[in-house]
Amino acid sequence: MAILPITVYGDKILRQKTQPVSSVSDELIVKIKNMIDTMHNARGVGLAANQVGFNKSLFVVDLKGVDGYEKFKPMIFINPELLLQSDEKVVIEEGCLSLPNLRAEVERSKMVKIRYLNTDEQLMELEADDFLARVILHEYDHLIGKMIPDRVNKEMKAQLQAELKSIKKRKVEIDYPITQL
Ligand code: ZN
């Protein structure tokens, strides 16, 4: 088990589009396990590869700690592709391990259909709604270099500026390892 430092707002890798995974090697499996440990350690519900400085198209999700999802097992999405997003949108308050302590209301589709590879390199399709859809859309955003501030309206973005600045300077109190300046 290894806990990796989490990249935070201002780290360039979070703004880069990630590269597709070409094959699921043993090395990649180790990386994925470390990502899951890192997510659990930070009590997150999702973590994208570029949030641990790894420029690959993959993310992990675990909703076990969320009410109603107690039986959830960690899920791994490799080279995900969004097939469908519902027209019906919902506004939910979100946080992000790369934006420590920041919360913002974000509007996203209520339902999503996604295609991805599992760790056995099988092509999978999943239709998700509500909280799982929310987390999938948030993590997918990371893989294309987008974050919460890109998904809120202008007024909200303006309100977040001071907080974003503090995060960039690492002037935040958190209990999980992050990258240093
Ligand atoms: Zn995030």
Tab-separated table of C-alpha atoms and ligand atoms in Angstrom:
chain	number	residue	atom	x	y	z
A	1	MET	CA	0.000	0.000	0.000
A	2	ALA	CA	1.275	3.391	-0.936
A	3	ILE	CA	-0.292	6.754	-0.410
A	4	LEU	CA	0.595	9.103	-3.249
A	5	PRO	CA	0.657	12.897	-2.978
A	6	ILE	CA	-2.399	14.449	-4.619
A	7	THR	CA	-1.941	17.183	-7.197
A	8	VAL	CA	-3.784	20.416	-6.442
A	9	TYR	CA	-5.191	23.363	-8.358
A	10	GLY	CA	-2.297	25.088	-10.112
A	11	ASP	CA	-0.455	21.847	-10.920
A	12	LYS	CA	-0.203	21.811	-14.721
A	13	ILE	CA	-0.935	18.129	-15.112
A	14	LEU	CA	-4.514	18.778	-13.966
A	15	ARG	CA	-5.021	20.948	-17.034
A	16	GLN	CA	-3.655	18.464	-19.556
A	17	LYS	CA	-5.761	15.998	-21.455
A	18	THR	CA	-4.701	12.523	-20.332
A	19	GLN	CA	-3.269	9.868	-22.652
A	20	PRO	CA	-5.036	6.569	-23.363
A	21	VAL	CA	-3.865	3.459	-21.537
A	22	SER	CA	-2.390	1.042	-24.108
A	23	SER	CA	-2.426	-2.091	-21.978
A	24	VAL	CA	-3.199	-3.112	-18.425
A	25	SER	CA	0.237	-4.146	-17.178
A	26	ASP	CA	1.128	-5.451	-13.725
A	27	GLU	CA	2.734	-2.092	-13.138
A	28	LEU	CA	-0.543	-0.365	-13.951
A	29	ILE	CA	-2.428	-2.646	-11.551
A	30	VAL	CA	-0.048	-1.577	-8.769
A	31	LYS	CA	-0.642	2.050	-9.693
A	32	ILE	CA	-4.408	1.530	-9.577
A	33	LYS	CA	-4.180	-0.108	-6.138
A	34	ASN	CA	-2.149	2.852	-4.920
A	35	MET	CA	-4.744	5.217	-6.358
A	36	ILE	CA	-7.502	3.405	-4.466
A	37	ASP	CA	-5.465	3.545	-1.224
A	38	THR	CA	-4.775	7.234	-1.817
A	39	MET	CA	-8.477	7.931	-2.412
A	40	HIS	CA	-9.494	6.042	0.735
A	41	ASN	CA	-6.815	7.756	2.815
A	42	ALA	CA	-8.177	11.151	1.760
A	43	ARG	CA	-11.788	9.948	2.232
A	44	GLY	CA	-12.573	10.735	-1.377
A	45	VAL	CA	-15.231	9.049	-3.513
A	46	GLY	CA	-13.271	9.284	-6.752
A	47	LEU	CA	-9.745	9.908	-7.995
A	48	ALA	CA	-8.388	10.465	-11.498
A	49	ALA	CA	-4.876	9.408	-12.536
A	50	ASN	CA	-3.673	12.974	-13.116
A	51	GLN	CA	-4.615	13.724	-9.511
A	52	VAL	CA	-1.631	11.578	-8.548
A	53	GLY	CA	0.591	13.006	-11.283
A	54	PHE	CA	-0.035	10.158	-13.728
A	55	ASN	CA	-1.039	11.381	-17.172
A	56	LYS	CA	-3.274	8.467	-18.171
A	57	SER	CA	-6.943	8.134	-18.968
A	58	LEU	CA	-8.248	6.287	-15.952
A	59	PHE	CA	-10.071	6.951	-12.718
A	60	VAL	CA	-11.265	5.037	-9.671
A	61	VAL	CA	-14.519	5.417	-7.754
A	62	ASP	CA	-15.640	4.100	-4.377
A	63	LEU	CA	-18.947	5.205	-2.897
A	64	LYS	CA	-18.824	2.825	0.074
A	65	GLY	CA	-18.784	5.701	2.553
A	66	VAL	CA	-21.881	7.325	1.060
A	67	ASP	CA	-25.362	6.721	2.520
A	68	GLY	CA	-27.194	4.152	0.428
A	69	TYR	CA	-24.014	2.798	-1.225
A	70	GLU	CA	-22.633	0.732	1.690
A	71	LYS	CA	-22.156	-2.385	-0.473
A	72	PHE	CA	-20.262	-0.546	-3.207
A	73	LYS	CA	-16.985	-2.118	-4.364
A	74	PRO	CA	-14.232	0.077	-5.837
A	75	MET	CA	-14.684	0.577	-9.591
A	76	ILE	CA	-11.934	1.238	-12.113
A	77	PHE	CA	-12.631	3.042	-15.381
A	78	ILE	CA	-9.888	2.801	-18.010
A	79	ASN	CA	-10.048	4.874	-21.230
A	80	PRO	CA	-13.616	5.970	-20.447
A	81	GLU	CA	-15.817	7.408	-23.126
A	82	LEU	CA	-19.088	9.226	-22.410
A	83	LEU	CA	-21.793	7.765	-24.640
A	84	LEU	CA	-24.740	9.692	-23.321
A	85	GLN	CA	-25.613	12.390	-20.832
A	86	SER	CA	-29.231	13.052	-19.918
A	87	ASP	CA	-30.822	16.390	-20.753
A	88	GLU	CA	-32.173	16.364	-17.248
A	89	LYS	CA	-29.711	18.193	-15.027
A	90	VAL	CA	-29.314	18.394	-11.289
A	91	VAL	CA	-27.431	20.841	-9.106
A	92	ILE	CA	-25.396	19.266	-6.314
A	93	GLU	CA	-22.667	20.646	-4.079
A	94	GLU	CA	-19.303	19.094	-4.957
A	95	GLY	CA	-15.853	18.932	-3.518
A	96	CYS	CA	-12.575	17.724	-5.019
A	97	LEU	CA	-9.413	16.307	-3.453
A	98	SER	CA	-7.403	18.643	-5.719
A	99	LEU	CA	-9.379	21.623	-4.395
A	100	PRO	CA	-9.015	21.063	-0.645
A	101	ASN	CA	-11.879	22.452	1.469
A	102	LEU	CA	-13.582	24.099	-1.500
A	103	ARG	CA	-17.269	23.389	-2.074
A	104	ALA	CA	-19.381	24.600	-4.974
A	105	GLU	CA	-22.748	23.827	-6.474
A	106	VAL	CA	-22.344	22.296	-9.907
A	107	GLU	CA	-25.005	21.490	-12.474
A	108	ARG	CA	-24.534	18.195	-14.278
A	109	SER	CA	-26.614	15.550	-16.031
A	110	LYS	CA	-28.663	13.296	-13.776
A	111	MET	CA	-27.887	10.213	-15.835
A	112	VAL	CA	-24.857	9.136	-17.839
A	113	LYS	CA	-23.889	6.213	-20.016
A	114	ILE	CA	-20.202	5.375	-20.149
A	115	ARG	CA	-18.034	2.863	-21.990
A	116	TYR	CA	-14.671	1.869	-20.526
A	117	LEU	CA	-12.174	-0.935	-20.113
A	118	ASN	CA	-11.989	-2.884	-16.879
A	119	THR	CA	-8.694	-4.233	-15.518
A	120	ASP	CA	-9.203	-7.439	-17.567
A	121	GLU	CA	-9.239	-5.214	-20.672
A	122	GLN	CA	-12.889	-6.045	-21.301
A	123	LEU	CA	-15.023	-3.362	-22.864
A	124	MET	CA	-17.796	-2.456	-20.419
A	125	GLU	CA	-20.835	-0.220	-20.571
A	126	LEU	CA	-22.562	1.285	-17.587
A	127	GLU	CA	-25.612	3.415	-17.141
A	128	ALA	CA	-25.395	5.385	-13.920
A	129	ASP	CA	-27.579	7.952	-12.279
A	130	ASP	CA	-27.711	10.209	-9.251
A	131	PHE	CA	-24.587	10.212	-7.109
A	132	LEU	CA	-22.641	7.686	-9.190
A	133	ALA	CA	-23.361	9.673	-12.375
A	134	ARG	CA	-22.183	12.785	-10.568
A	135	VAL	CA	-18.877	11.230	-9.531
A	136	ILE	CA	-18.278	9.716	-12.980
A	137	LEU	CA	-18.835	13.091	-14.666
A	138	HIS	CA	-16.566	14.839	-12.165
A	139	GLU	CA	-13.750	12.311	-12.640
A	140	TYR	CA	-14.190	12.218	-16.407
A	141	ASP	CA	-13.755	15.988	-16.367
A	142	HIS	CA	-10.332	15.564	-14.729
A	143	LEU	CA	-9.220	13.366	-17.639
A	144	ILE	CA	-9.953	16.178	-20.094
A	145	GLY	CA	-8.278	18.793	-17.919
A	146	LYS	CA	-11.450	20.288	-16.445
A	147	MET	CA	-12.242	21.036	-12.828
A	148	ILE	CA	-15.101	22.425	-10.729
A	149	PRO	CA	-14.282	26.117	-11.442
A	150	ASP	CA	-14.833	25.414	-15.163
A	151	ARG	CA	-18.327	24.113	-14.458
A	152	VAL	CA	-19.773	26.960	-12.414
A	153	ASN	CA	-21.229	30.279	-13.569
A	154	LYS	CA	-19.202	33.497	-13.725
A	155	GLU	CA	-20.452	34.865	-10.416
A	156	MET	CA	-19.602	31.671	-8.590
A	157	LYS	CA	-16.200	31.510	-10.281
A	158	ALA	CA	-15.462	35.035	-9.110
A	159	GLN	CA	-16.459	34.059	-5.580
A	160	LEU	CA	-14.037	31.137	-5.653
A	161	GLN	CA	-10.987	33.146	-6.735
A	162	ALA	CA	-9.556	33.884	-3.289
A	163	GLU	CA	-9.901	30.286	-2.246
A	164	LEU	CA	-8.300	29.046	-5.477
A	165	LYS	CA	-5.355	31.359	-4.889
A	166	SER	CA	-4.802	29.954	-1.390
A	167	ILE	CA	-4.963	26.419	-2.727
A	168	LYS	CA	-2.366	27.228	-5.393
A	169	LYS	CA	-0.057	28.520	-2.662
A	170	ARG	CA	-0.759	25.427	-0.514
A	171	LYS	CA	-2.245	27.657	2.169
A	172	VAL	CA	-4.739	24.995	3.118
A	173	GLU	CA	-5.217	22.752	6.103
A	174	ILE	CA	-5.690	19.161	5.135
A	175	ASP	CA	-4.814	15.783	6.536
A	176	TYR	CA	-3.669	14.011	3.364
A	177	PRO	CA	-0.442	14.442	1.375
A	178	ILE	CA	-0.453	16.870	-1.541
A	179	THR	CA	2.264	17.866	-4.009
A	180	GLN	CA	4.605	20.617	-2.881
A	181	LEU	CA	5.442	23.802	-4.753
B	1	ZN	ZN	-11.878	16.212	-8.442
